[in-house]
Short mmCIF file of C-alpha atoms in Angstrom, two decimals:
data_model
loop_
_atom_site.label_atom_id
_atom_site.label_comp_id
_atom_site.label_asym_id
_atom_site.label_seq_id
_atom_site.Cartn_x
_atom_site.Cartn_y
_atom_site.Cartn_z
CA MET A 1 -12.78 12.96 -27.87
CA ALA A 2 -16.12 13.62 -26.20
CA GLU A 3 -18.75 15.78 -27.94
CA PRO A 4 -19.49 19.29 -26.55
CA ALA A 5 -22.89 18.02 -25.43
CA ALA A 6 -21.13 15.43 -23.33
CA GLY A 7 -19.16 18.24 -21.72
CA GLU A 8 -22.38 19.99 -20.75
CA ALA A 9 -23.77 16.79 -19.28
CA VAL A 10 -20.58 16.37 -17.28
CA ARG A 11 -20.95 19.90 -15.89
CA GLN A 12 -24.50 19.15 -14.80
CA VAL A 13 -23.59 15.91 -13.05
CA VAL A 14 -20.44 17.23 -11.42
CA GLY A 15 -22.15 20.50 -10.49
CA ALA A 16 -19.07 22.63 -11.03
CA GLN A 17 -17.80 25.34 -13.33
CA LEU A 18 -15.55 23.31 -15.60
CA SER A 19 -13.54 24.55 -18.56
CA ASP A 20 -14.22 22.84 -21.88
CA ARG A 21 -10.93 21.04 -21.49
CA GLU A 22 -11.73 19.80 -17.98
CA ALA A 23 -15.20 18.66 -19.00
CA ALA A 24 -13.84 16.84 -22.05
CA ALA A 25 -11.14 15.16 -19.97
CA LEU A 26 -13.72 13.92 -17.48
CA ALA A 27 -16.06 12.77 -20.25
CA ASN A 28 -13.25 10.87 -21.94
CA TRP A 29 -12.18 9.30 -18.64
CA TYR A 30 -15.73 8.16 -17.98
CA VAL A 31 -16.35 6.86 -21.51
CA ALA A 32 -13.21 4.72 -21.36
CA LEU A 33 -14.28 3.28 -18.02
CA ALA A 34 -17.87 2.69 -19.13
CA ARG A 35 -16.64 0.93 -22.27
CA GLY A 36 -14.45 -1.24 -20.09
CA VAL A 37 -17.48 -2.29 -18.06
CA ALA A 38 -19.61 -2.81 -21.16
CA ASP A 39 -16.91 -5.01 -22.71
CA PHE A 40 -17.22 -7.53 -19.90
CA PRO A 41 -18.99 -10.75 -21.00
CA GLN A 42 -22.63 -10.09 -20.08
CA ALA A 43 -23.49 -13.78 -19.87
CA ASP A 44 -20.92 -14.18 -17.12
CA LEU A 45 -22.44 -11.28 -15.19
CA LYS A 46 -25.87 -12.92 -15.31
CA ALA A 47 -24.46 -15.87 -13.40
CA VAL A 48 -23.46 -14.05 -10.23
CA GLU A 49 -24.64 -11.58 -7.64
CA PRO A 50 -22.56 -8.62 -6.52
CA PRO A 51 -21.01 -9.09 -3.06
CA LEU A 52 -23.61 -6.88 -1.43
CA GLY A 53 -25.88 -8.06 1.34
CA SER A 54 -28.37 -6.89 3.88
CA THR A 55 -26.90 -6.85 7.37
CA PRO A 56 -29.50 -7.66 10.03
CA GLY A 57 -30.14 -4.77 12.37
CA PRO A 58 -30.46 -5.03 16.13
CA PRO A 59 -32.86 -7.70 17.43
CA ALA A 60 -36.46 -6.62 17.90
CA MET B 1 25.60 9.41 20.86
CA ILE B 2 25.29 5.90 19.41
CA ARG B 3 26.14 5.20 15.80
CA ASP B 4 23.74 6.08 13.04
CA ASP B 5 23.89 2.52 11.66
CA VAL B 6 21.57 1.25 14.42
CA CYS B 7 18.90 2.77 12.19
CA ASP B 8 19.69 0.07 9.61
CA LEU B 9 18.85 -2.71 12.07
CA GLU B 10 15.69 -4.66 11.39
CA ILE B 11 13.07 -4.87 14.13
CA SER B 12 13.86 -8.55 14.67
CA ALA B 13 17.50 -7.61 15.30
CA VAL B 14 16.94 -4.55 17.44
CA ALA B 15 14.27 -6.11 19.68
CA PRO B 16 16.65 -8.45 21.55
CA LEU B 17 19.14 -5.61 22.01
CA LEU B 18 16.42 -3.51 23.60
CA ARG B 19 15.14 -6.38 25.70
CA GLU B 20 18.61 -7.18 27.02
CA ARG B 21 19.27 -3.47 27.63
CA ARG B 22 22.28 -3.48 25.33
CA LEU B 23 20.57 -0.65 23.45
CA SER B 24 18.52 2.15 24.98
CA PRO B 25 15.15 3.07 23.40
CA VAL B 26 15.98 6.72 24.09
CA GLU B 27 19.33 6.53 22.28
CA LEU B 28 17.74 4.60 19.42
CA THR B 29 14.95 7.15 19.10
CA ASP B 30 17.44 10.01 19.19
CA ALA B 31 19.45 8.29 16.44
CA TYR B 32 16.35 8.08 14.26
CA LEU B 33 15.34 11.69 14.99
CA GLU B 34 18.83 12.91 14.11
CA ARG B 35 18.79 10.87 10.91
CA ILE B 36 15.38 12.24 9.96
CA GLN B 37 16.60 15.78 10.56
CA ARG B 38 19.68 15.17 8.42
CA LEU B 39 18.25 13.14 5.54
CA ASP B 40 14.55 13.81 5.25
CA PRO B 41 14.98 17.21 3.60
CA SER B 42 16.09 15.15 0.55
CA LEU B 43 13.19 12.69 0.77
CA ASN B 44 10.27 14.64 2.26
CA SER B 45 8.89 11.41 3.68
CA TYR B 46 7.44 12.97 6.84
CA ILE B 47 4.62 15.49 7.03
CA ARG B 48 5.11 15.79 10.77
CA VAL B 49 7.90 14.59 13.06
CA MET B 50 6.89 14.22 16.72
CA PRO B 51 10.19 14.44 18.67
CA ASP B 52 8.68 15.29 22.07
CA GLN B 53 6.08 12.51 21.99
CA ALA B 54 8.65 10.06 20.61
CA ARG B 55 11.21 10.82 23.31
CA ALA B 56 8.54 10.57 26.02
CA ALA B 57 7.44 7.17 24.72
CA ALA B 58 11.08 6.05 24.48
CA ARG B 59 11.77 7.12 28.08
CA GLN B 60 8.69 5.21 29.23
CA ALA B 61 9.83 2.12 27.31
CA GLU B 62 13.27 2.41 28.86
CA ARG B 63 11.81 2.55 32.37
CA GLU B 64 9.46 -0.38 31.74
CA ILE B 65 12.17 -2.60 30.25
CA ALA B 66 14.52 -1.74 33.13
CA ASP B 67 11.77 -2.76 35.54
CA GLY B 68 11.40 -6.14 33.82
CA GLY B 69 8.24 -5.17 31.92
CA TRP B 70 9.34 -5.93 28.35
CA ARG B 71 6.15 -6.00 26.29
CA GLY B 72 7.39 -7.71 23.14
CA PRO B 73 9.40 -7.13 19.97
CA LEU B 74 8.03 -3.64 19.30
CA HIS B 75 8.81 -2.30 22.78
CA GLY B 76 10.93 0.81 22.33
CA VAL B 77 11.03 0.42 18.52
CA PRO B 78 10.64 3.68 16.53
CA LEU B 79 7.95 3.50 13.83
CA GLY B 80 6.29 5.89 11.39
CA ILE B 81 2.60 6.18 10.55
CA LYS B 82 1.02 7.14 7.23
CA ASP B 83 -0.81 10.39 7.81
CA LEU B 84 -4.28 8.95 7.30
CA PHE B 85 -4.27 7.07 10.61
CA ASP B 86 -5.37 9.06 13.65
CA VAL B 87 -2.90 9.72 16.42
CA ALA B 88 -4.74 11.49 19.23
CA GLY B 89 -3.90 15.17 19.51
CA VAL B 90 -1.92 15.28 16.25
CA PRO B 91 -3.39 16.43 12.91
CA THR B 92 -4.42 13.72 10.44
CA THR B 93 -4.13 15.52 7.10
CA MET B 94 -4.51 12.62 4.69
CA GLY B 95 -2.03 14.60 2.63
CA SER B 96 -4.67 17.21 1.93
CA SER B 97 -5.09 20.91 2.48
CA ILE B 98 -8.71 20.38 3.47
CA LEU B 99 -7.78 18.34 6.54
CA ARG B 100 -4.70 20.35 7.53
CA ASP B 101 -6.26 21.21 10.92
CA ASN B 102 -8.09 17.92 11.53
CA VAL B 103 -7.01 16.91 15.04
CA PRO B 104 -8.57 13.66 16.32
CA ASP B 105 -9.31 12.93 19.95
CA LEU B 106 -8.75 9.17 19.65
CA ASP B 107 -6.01 6.98 18.25
CA ALA B 108 -6.83 4.77 15.30
CA THR B 109 -7.22 1.20 16.55
CA VAL B 110 -3.98 0.16 14.84
CA VAL B 111 -2.12 3.07 16.44
CA SER B 112 -3.48 2.16 19.89
CA HIS B 113 -2.32 -1.43 19.28
CA LEU B 114 1.18 -0.25 18.35
CA LYS B 115 1.32 1.99 21.42
CA ALA B 116 0.12 -0.91 23.59
CA ALA B 117 2.97 -2.97 22.16
CA GLY B 118 5.34 -0.26 23.39
CA ALA B 119 6.26 1.19 19.98
CA VAL B 120 7.61 4.72 19.70
CA ILE B 121 5.76 6.84 17.12
CA LEU B 122 8.29 9.08 15.36
CA GLY B 123 5.82 10.95 13.20
CA LYS B 124 3.29 11.00 10.36
CA HIS B 125 4.33 10.08 6.83
CA ASN B 126 3.65 11.98 3.62
CA LEU B 127 1.37 10.32 1.05
CA HIS B 128 -0.50 10.89 -2.18
CA GLU B 129 -3.29 13.39 -1.48
CA PHE B 130 -6.29 11.57 0.04
CA ALA B 131 -4.42 8.30 -0.67
CA PHE B 132 -5.79 8.47 -4.22
CA GLY B 133 -2.76 7.96 -6.44
CA ILE B 134 0.42 6.02 -6.90
CA THR B 135 3.07 8.75 -7.12
CA SER B 136 3.04 10.60 -3.76
CA GLU B 137 3.65 13.82 -5.70
CA ASN B 138 1.75 15.77 -3.08
CA PRO B 139 0.71 19.31 -4.11
CA HIS B 140 0.28 20.50 -0.52
CA PHE B 141 3.23 18.92 1.31
CA GLY B 142 5.63 18.41 -1.59
CA ALA B 143 6.62 15.33 -3.54
CA VAL B 144 8.15 12.35 -1.74
CA HIS B 145 11.45 11.24 -3.31
CA ASN B 146 12.58 7.67 -3.82
CA PRO B 147 15.71 6.96 -1.73
CA TRP B 148 17.17 4.83 -4.55
CA SER B 149 17.01 7.72 -6.99
CA LEU B 150 15.84 11.08 -5.75
CA ASP B 151 14.40 12.09 -9.10
CA ARG B 152 11.98 9.14 -9.00
CA VAL B 153 8.64 8.69 -7.25
CA PRO B 154 8.52 6.31 -4.29
CA GLY B 155 5.16 4.94 -5.35
CA GLY B 156 1.95 5.59 -3.51
CA SER B 157 -0.12 6.25 -1.83
CA SER B 158 2.01 5.09 1.14
CA GLY B 159 5.07 6.65 -0.52
CA GLY B 160 6.37 8.46 2.56
CA THR B 161 6.21 5.29 4.62
CA ALA B 162 8.04 3.17 2.05
CA ALA B 163 10.69 5.84 1.46
CA ALA B 164 11.24 6.30 5.20
CA VAL B 165 11.52 2.55 5.83
CA ALA B 166 13.97 2.11 2.93
CA ALA B 167 16.09 5.07 4.02
CA GLY B 168 16.29 4.02 7.66
CA LEU B 169 14.14 6.90 8.88
CA CYS B 170 11.94 4.50 10.88
CA ALA B 171 12.26 0.80 11.71
CA GLY B 172 8.90 0.03 10.13
CA GLY B 173 5.66 1.69 9.29
CA LEU B 174 1.96 1.51 8.86
CA GLY B 175 0.37 2.02 5.44
CA SER B 176 -2.93 1.52 3.70
CA ASP B 177 -3.76 -0.17 0.39
CA THR B 178 -6.91 0.43 -1.68
CA GLY B 179 -5.53 -0.53 -5.10
CA ALA B 180 -1.75 -0.73 -4.72
CA SER B 181 -0.85 1.67 -1.95
CA ILE B 182 1.27 -0.63 0.24
CA ARG B 183 2.64 -2.98 -2.42
CA ALA B 184 3.53 -0.46 -5.15
CA PRO B 185 5.63 1.76 -2.87
CA ALA B 186 7.17 -1.33 -1.28
CA SER B 187 8.17 -2.52 -4.75
CA PHE B 188 9.48 0.89 -5.89
CA CYS B 189 11.48 1.43 -2.67
CA GLY B 190 12.83 -2.11 -2.21
CA VAL B 191 11.09 -2.91 1.09
CA VAL B 192 8.53 -5.51 2.15
CA GLY B 193 4.87 -4.50 2.19
CA LEU B 194 1.93 -6.66 3.22
CA LYS B 195 -1.71 -6.04 2.39
CA PRO B 196 -3.52 -8.37 4.79
CA THR B 197 -6.88 -10.00 4.19
CA TYR B 198 -9.83 -7.59 4.13
CA GLY B 199 -11.13 -7.49 7.70
CA ARG B 200 -7.91 -8.82 9.29
CA VAL B 201 -6.73 -5.37 10.44
CA SER B 202 -9.05 -2.66 11.71
CA ARG B 203 -9.41 0.55 9.74
CA ALA B 204 -11.17 2.41 12.54
CA GLY B 205 -9.59 5.82 12.86
CA ALA B 206 -8.20 5.66 9.33
CA LEU B 207 -9.79 8.06 6.88
CA PRO B 208 -11.31 6.10 3.98
CA LEU B 209 -10.64 6.21 0.27
CA ALA B 210 -13.01 3.41 -0.83
CA TRP B 211 -14.67 1.43 1.96
CA SER B 212 -14.92 -1.92 0.21
CA LEU B 213 -11.30 -1.86 -1.00
CA ASP B 214 -9.40 -0.21 1.88
CA HIS B 215 -6.90 -2.26 3.88
CA ALA B 216 -4.35 -1.31 6.55
CA GLY B 217 -1.02 -3.11 6.77
CA PRO B 218 2.70 -2.98 7.53
CA LEU B 219 5.79 -1.94 5.58
CA ALA B 220 9.19 -3.02 6.86
CA ARG B 221 12.71 -4.00 5.84
CA SER B 222 12.14 -7.75 6.17
CA VAL B 223 9.38 -10.33 6.04
CA ALA B 224 9.95 -11.16 9.71
CA ASP B 225 9.45 -7.51 10.62
CA CYS B 226 6.18 -7.43 8.68
CA ALA B 227 5.04 -10.47 10.66
CA ILE B 228 5.91 -8.72 13.94
CA LEU B 229 3.99 -5.60 12.94
CA LEU B 230 1.00 -7.58 11.70
CA GLN B 231 0.92 -9.48 15.01
CA ALA B 232 0.50 -6.20 16.85
CA ILE B 233 -2.27 -4.75 14.67
CA ALA B 234 -4.38 -7.76 13.63
CA GLY B 235 -7.63 -8.75 15.26
CA HIS B 236 -11.32 -8.04 15.45
CA ASP B 237 -12.43 -4.51 16.23
CA ALA B 238 -16.02 -3.54 16.87
CA ARG B 239 -15.18 0.01 15.71
CA ASP B 240 -14.68 -1.26 12.13
CA HIS B 241 -17.85 -2.45 10.39
CA ALA B 242 -15.80 -4.73 8.11
CA SER B 243 -13.61 -6.24 10.80
CA ALA B 244 -13.55 -10.05 10.71
CA MET B 245 -14.28 -12.34 13.66
CA GLN B 246 -11.19 -14.38 12.92
CA ALA B 247 -8.67 -15.91 15.30
CA VAL B 248 -5.23 -14.30 15.09
CA PRO B 249 -2.51 -16.91 14.50
CA ASP B 250 1.20 -16.58 15.27
CA PHE B 251 2.36 -14.87 12.07
CA SER B 252 6.03 -15.64 12.76
CA ALA B 253 5.56 -19.34 13.51
CA ASP B 254 5.98 -20.62 9.94
CA LEU B 255 8.63 -18.21 8.66
CA ALA B 256 11.41 -20.80 8.72
CA ARG B 257 9.42 -23.72 7.33
CA GLY B 258 10.54 -23.22 3.74
CA VAL B 259 8.52 -23.92 0.62
CA ALA B 260 9.34 -27.58 -0.04
CA GLY B 261 6.15 -29.30 -1.10
CA LEU B 262 4.18 -26.10 -1.61
CA ARG B 263 2.45 -25.47 -4.93
CA VAL B 264 3.10 -22.11 -6.56
CA GLY B 265 0.72 -20.88 -9.26
CA VAL B 266 1.82 -18.58 -12.08
CA PRO B 267 -1.06 -16.80 -13.84
CA ARG B 268 -1.45 -17.64 -17.50
CA GLU B 269 -3.27 -14.39 -18.23
CA TYR B 270 -2.78 -10.72 -17.50
CA PHE B 271 0.01 -10.52 -14.93
CA PHE B 272 2.85 -10.78 -17.48
CA GLU B 273 1.09 -9.19 -20.45
CA VAL B 274 2.07 -5.56 -19.76
CA VAL B 275 5.37 -5.59 -17.92
CA GLU B 276 8.86 -4.19 -18.38
CA PRO B 277 11.22 -6.91 -19.68
CA ASP B 278 13.60 -6.53 -16.73
CA VAL B 279 10.74 -6.80 -14.26
CA GLU B 280 9.45 -9.95 -15.95
CA ARG B 281 12.96 -11.47 -16.00
CA LEU B 282 13.53 -10.81 -12.29
CA VAL B 283 10.10 -12.10 -11.27
CA ARG B 284 10.55 -15.27 -13.36
CA ASP B 285 14.01 -15.71 -11.79
CA ALA B 286 12.33 -15.44 -8.38
CA ILE B 287 9.80 -18.10 -9.36
CA ALA B 288 12.68 -20.33 -10.46
CA THR B 289 14.28 -19.76 -7.04
CA LEU B 290 11.10 -20.93 -5.32
CA GLU B 291 11.18 -24.04 -7.51
CA GLN B 292 14.83 -24.66 -6.58
CA LEU B 293 13.79 -24.41 -2.93
CA GLY B 294 11.41 -27.31 -3.42
CA ALA B 295 8.12 -25.73 -4.46
CA SER B 296 6.30 -27.08 -7.48
CA VAL B 297 5.35 -24.46 -10.04
CA GLN B 298 2.35 -24.68 -12.33
CA GLU B 299 0.33 -22.35 -14.50
CA VAL B 300 -3.12 -21.26 -13.31
CA SER B 301 -5.92 -19.62 -15.24
CA LEU B 302 -7.73 -16.51 -13.99
CA PRO B 303 -10.07 -15.82 -16.92
CA HIS B 304 -11.80 -12.71 -15.55
CA VAL B 305 -8.80 -11.00 -13.96
CA SER B 306 -8.09 -8.92 -17.06
CA HIS B 307 -11.11 -6.80 -16.05
CA ALA B 308 -9.81 -6.15 -12.53
CA GLN B 309 -8.46 -2.70 -13.25
CA VAL B 310 -11.72 -1.47 -14.75
CA ALA B 311 -13.77 -2.92 -11.91
CA GLY B 312 -11.35 -1.58 -9.31
CA ASN B 313 -11.30 1.91 -10.80
CA VAL B 314 -15.12 2.05 -11.05
CA ILE B 315 -15.59 0.95 -7.45
CA MET B 316 -12.76 3.11 -6.12
CA SER B 317 -13.83 6.32 -7.87
CA SER B 318 -17.52 5.81 -6.99
CA GLU B 319 -16.91 5.15 -3.32
CA ALA B 320 -14.40 8.00 -3.12
CA ALA B 321 -16.87 10.38 -4.77
CA ALA B 322 -19.55 9.37 -2.28
CA TRP B 323 -17.24 10.20 0.64
CA HIS B 324 -16.02 13.47 -0.90
CA THR B 325 -19.36 14.79 -2.23
CA THR B 326 -19.65 17.84 0.01
CA TRP B 327 -16.06 18.99 -0.42
CA LEU B 328 -16.24 18.39 -4.18
CA ARG B 329 -19.02 20.95 -4.38
CA GLU B 330 -17.82 23.39 -1.72
CA ARG B 331 -14.02 23.22 -1.86
CA PRO B 332 -12.91 21.99 -5.30
CA HIS B 333 -10.03 24.45 -5.39
CA ASP B 334 -8.51 22.84 -2.31
CA TYR B 335 -7.80 19.58 -4.18
CA GLY B 336 -4.80 18.85 -6.35
CA PRO B 337 -5.76 18.53 -10.03
CA ASP B 338 -5.16 14.79 -10.47
CA VAL B 339 -7.10 13.76 -7.38
CA LEU B 340 -9.92 16.20 -8.14
CA GLN B 341 -10.26 14.74 -11.63
CA ARG B 342 -10.29 11.15 -10.37
CA ILE B 343 -12.84 11.77 -7.61
CA ARG B 344 -15.06 13.89 -9.85
CA GLY B 345 -14.98 11.02 -12.32
CA GLY B 346 -16.68 8.90 -9.70
CA LEU B 347 -19.70 11.23 -9.82
CA LEU B 348 -20.23 10.21 -13.44
CA VAL B 349 -20.27 6.45 -12.86
CA ARG B 350 -23.76 4.97 -13.10
CA ALA B 351 -25.19 2.64 -10.48
CA THR B 352 -25.40 -0.17 -13.03
CA GLU B 353 -21.69 0.18 -13.79
CA TYR B 354 -20.89 0.07 -10.08
CA LEU B 355 -22.99 -3.07 -9.68
CA HIS B 356 -21.56 -4.71 -12.78
CA SER B 357 -18.10 -4.00 -11.38
CA GLN B 358 -19.13 -5.63 -8.11
CA GLN B 359 -20.31 -8.67 -10.11
CA MET B 360 -16.93 -8.75 -11.88
CA ARG B 361 -15.45 -8.78 -8.40
CA THR B 362 -17.45 -11.92 -7.56
CA LEU B 363 -16.22 -13.61 -10.75
CA ILE B 364 -12.59 -12.68 -10.03
CA GLN B 365 -12.98 -14.04 -6.50
CA GLN B 366 -14.31 -17.28 -8.01
CA ASP B 367 -11.35 -17.44 -10.43
CA PHE B 368 -8.90 -17.25 -7.53
CA ALA B 369 -10.92 -19.72 -5.45
CA ARG B 370 -10.64 -22.26 -8.29
CA ALA B 371 -6.91 -21.56 -8.61
CA PHE B 372 -6.43 -22.17 -4.89
CA GLU B 373 -7.92 -25.63 -5.27
CA ARG B 374 -4.78 -26.48 -7.26
CA VAL B 375 -2.08 -24.26 -5.76
CA ASP B 376 -1.19 -22.79 -2.37
CA VAL B 377 -0.13 -19.34 -3.53
CA VAL B 378 -0.19 -17.35 -6.77
CA VAL B 379 2.81 -15.19 -7.70
CA GLY B 380 3.56 -12.42 -10.17
CA PRO B 381 5.06 -8.95 -10.39
CA SER B 382 4.02 -6.51 -7.67
CA VAL B 383 4.07 -3.66 -10.18
CA PRO B 384 4.75 -3.98 -13.93
CA LEU B 385 7.52 -1.38 -13.87
CA VAL B 386 10.21 0.27 -11.79
CA ALA B 387 9.77 3.68 -10.17
CA PRO B 388 9.15 6.33 -12.86
CA PRO B 389 10.64 9.85 -12.77
CA ILE B 390 8.85 12.52 -10.72
CA GLY B 391 6.72 14.72 -12.97
CA ARG B 392 6.68 12.25 -15.83
CA THR B 393 4.26 9.58 -14.67
CA LEU B 394 1.82 10.34 -17.48
CA GLU B 395 4.49 9.73 -20.14
CA PRO B 396 5.31 6.33 -21.60
CA GLY B 397 8.34 4.79 -19.92
CA ARG B 398 11.69 3.63 -21.26
CA SER B 399 10.76 0.04 -22.08
CA LEU B 400 7.02 -0.04 -21.57
CA ASN B 401 5.02 2.11 -23.96
CA VAL B 402 2.31 3.05 -21.48
CA ALA B 403 1.98 5.80 -18.88
CA PRO B 404 3.16 4.51 -15.49
CA ARG B 405 0.07 5.91 -13.80
CA SER B 406 -2.19 3.85 -16.04
CA VAL B 407 -0.64 0.50 -15.10
CA ALA B 408 0.72 0.98 -11.59
CA ASN B 409 -2.22 -0.75 -9.88
CA ARG B 410 -2.72 -3.30 -12.67
CA THR B 411 -1.31 -6.32 -10.85
CA THR B 412 -2.16 -5.27 -7.30
CA VAL B 413 -5.83 -4.27 -7.56
CA PRO B 414 -7.07 -7.87 -8.07
CA CYS B 415 -6.29 -8.56 -4.40
CA ASN B 416 -8.17 -5.46 -3.27
CA LEU B 417 -11.20 -6.78 -5.14
CA THR B 418 -10.88 -10.29 -3.73
CA GLY B 419 -9.71 -9.23 -0.27
CA MET B 420 -6.93 -11.85 -0.41
CA PRO B 421 -3.63 -11.22 1.38
CA ALA B 422 -0.71 -10.23 -0.82
CA ILE B 423 2.87 -9.27 -0.06
CA SER B 424 5.56 -7.52 -2.09
CA VAL B 425 9.10 -8.69 -1.39
CA PRO B 426 12.22 -7.34 -3.16
CA CYS B 427 13.43 -9.59 -5.99
CA GLY B 428 16.20 -7.61 -7.66
CA PHE B 429 17.17 -4.39 -9.37
CA SER B 430 16.74 -2.96 -12.85
CA ASP B 431 19.30 -0.21 -13.51
CA GLY B 432 19.64 0.30 -9.76
CA LEU B 433 15.89 0.51 -9.13
CA PRO B 434 14.12 -2.12 -6.98
CA VAL B 435 11.63 -4.67 -8.32
CA GLY B 436 9.06 -6.54 -6.23
CA LEU B 437 7.72 -10.09 -6.31
CA GLN B 438 4.05 -10.33 -5.32
CA ILE B 439 2.87 -13.42 -3.42
CA MET B 440 -0.92 -13.82 -3.11
CA GLY B 441 -2.74 -16.33 -0.93
CA PRO B 442 -6.26 -17.38 0.06
CA ALA B 443 -8.21 -15.31 2.57
CA PHE B 444 -6.65 -15.28 6.05
CA ALA B 445 -3.62 -17.26 4.82
CA GLU B 446 -1.14 -14.55 5.88
CA PRO B 447 1.07 -17.17 7.60
CA LEU B 448 1.42 -18.98 4.27
CA VAL B 449 2.11 -15.81 2.27
CA LEU B 450 4.69 -14.71 4.85
CA ARG B 451 6.25 -18.19 4.83
CA VAL B 452 6.78 -18.18 1.06
CA ALA B 453 8.10 -14.61 1.16
CA ALA B 454 10.49 -15.47 4.01
CA ALA B 455 11.82 -18.53 2.17
CA TYR B 456 12.49 -16.45 -0.94
CA GLU B 457 14.04 -13.63 1.09
CA ALA B 458 16.34 -16.05 2.94
CA ALA B 459 17.55 -17.58 -0.32
CA THR B 460 18.57 -14.22 -1.80
CA ASP B 461 20.55 -11.22 -0.64
CA TRP B 462 18.41 -8.40 -2.00
CA ARG B 463 17.64 -7.00 1.43
CA GLN B 464 21.34 -6.50 2.11
CA HIS B 465 21.27 -3.75 -0.53
CA LYS B 466 20.61 -0.32 0.98
CA PRO B 467 20.16 3.06 -0.66
CA ARG B 468 22.99 5.30 0.44
CA LEU B 469 21.85 8.75 1.29
CA THR B 470 23.93 11.71 2.29
CA ALA B 471 22.48 15.03 3.29
CA GLY B 472 21.83 17.22 0.28
CA SER B 473 23.13 14.78 -2.31
CA THR B 474 21.57 12.39 -4.76
CA ALA B 475 20.98 8.83 -3.63
CA ARG B 476 22.96 5.90 -4.94
CA ALA B 477 22.87 2.23 -4.21
CA GLU B 478 25.51 0.35 -2.32
CA ARG B 479 25.86 -3.00 -0.66
#
């Protein structure tokens, strides 16, 4: 369960009047997701780029 | 009045009848409209039925065919459209209250393609609000019910489309898939659903959920019908930034070639780790059937795919939050609670987590690329479970001790990350509820994916099973 301080941080980021329960639910959802990302082998991440690229604009 | 059972005919069967004028598009359309009026109160698969427009299109098709102007296998065929694709002059709600009065001036590119092919648009299908969920329990337009068991969800987000196709309330339909939204409802409702390669089908005029994961594609009662629908909607479109400059092959050409000599990969990791025993049994039986048909089966390793759900959920929620930012701040009370929570969650995701998830995506793409050096297709369950009960999708199921909502996109989202084509084809029943086999192929290999699915479908009789619906009663299966 997320700490009350986490709930306050969630309110600030989301920018909405959230009940303690709503804020805690969001914080818990985010923490689980963030842990999932953090659990990924970091050495593997170093080996690749994200599939993002710069698309050339119109010719000069 | 012609008999109601013309609504059970597949597109590939009805097209020659229409072409040879043994069946009238107007009578066929009227049969569908009557069936919708009689049965849809039990299913709630349509947000909007368009009888006047449908009859006008049917009359036009009838005139054109009589004059020798048959346009192809969709001419005069009644279809339904998920209500996130624009049909000019008709509201596109995306299953939301916020967009209840959103009336576009232009057709979505896919809708204009279907109209150009002579299809009759019966109406707009119900869906999970903003296409962000797998249950189609819509708080604004009501829950969609699964025709195989009315107390069950049809899957989502294209739940209305899958339910309508399964129940014979349209001959085929158009859905979208960001994490599971064509394949999960196809699996839950016992129909065929194809998520094409990213960029194969234009999304212009379709409201987005997550730009880098969104795909448009067909749902139908057979593999051949999916091929017909894909033929009509595929191709480059300058209106869609992600549209691919890729030649469009004949998607029906290889359907009868069989699978002899093809190599089928079965993932060693992930796909069978969290799955209902009956679903695993039926999918493994289907793999054995492919082997009996002459395919060779071998295990493949996808070492990073176990992180697909995390990566998919990070990317999906972040991109959705970016699109919804203004409404999240100004109109939060107009969202249903589950969708509001999921989109708000995207506001919390950090840029580094989004980028790490995109890197995971690269690694998962590389895993599949290596697998496709050894095999032609990869197969597994479409969804790890059968359709759960309405209102109980956050509770652990009967034989799988996890909440259905937490695993419903588990085996589908890898192909949204990689952009690969994937199809769900019925492969049996567990306690009367349909199960889907997922067939995944390399980018732009839809003809191959369709070929394998068609070979499996032809070797089994699952598509002969139909849900039997009567007005005001519960659904039950019959052959």
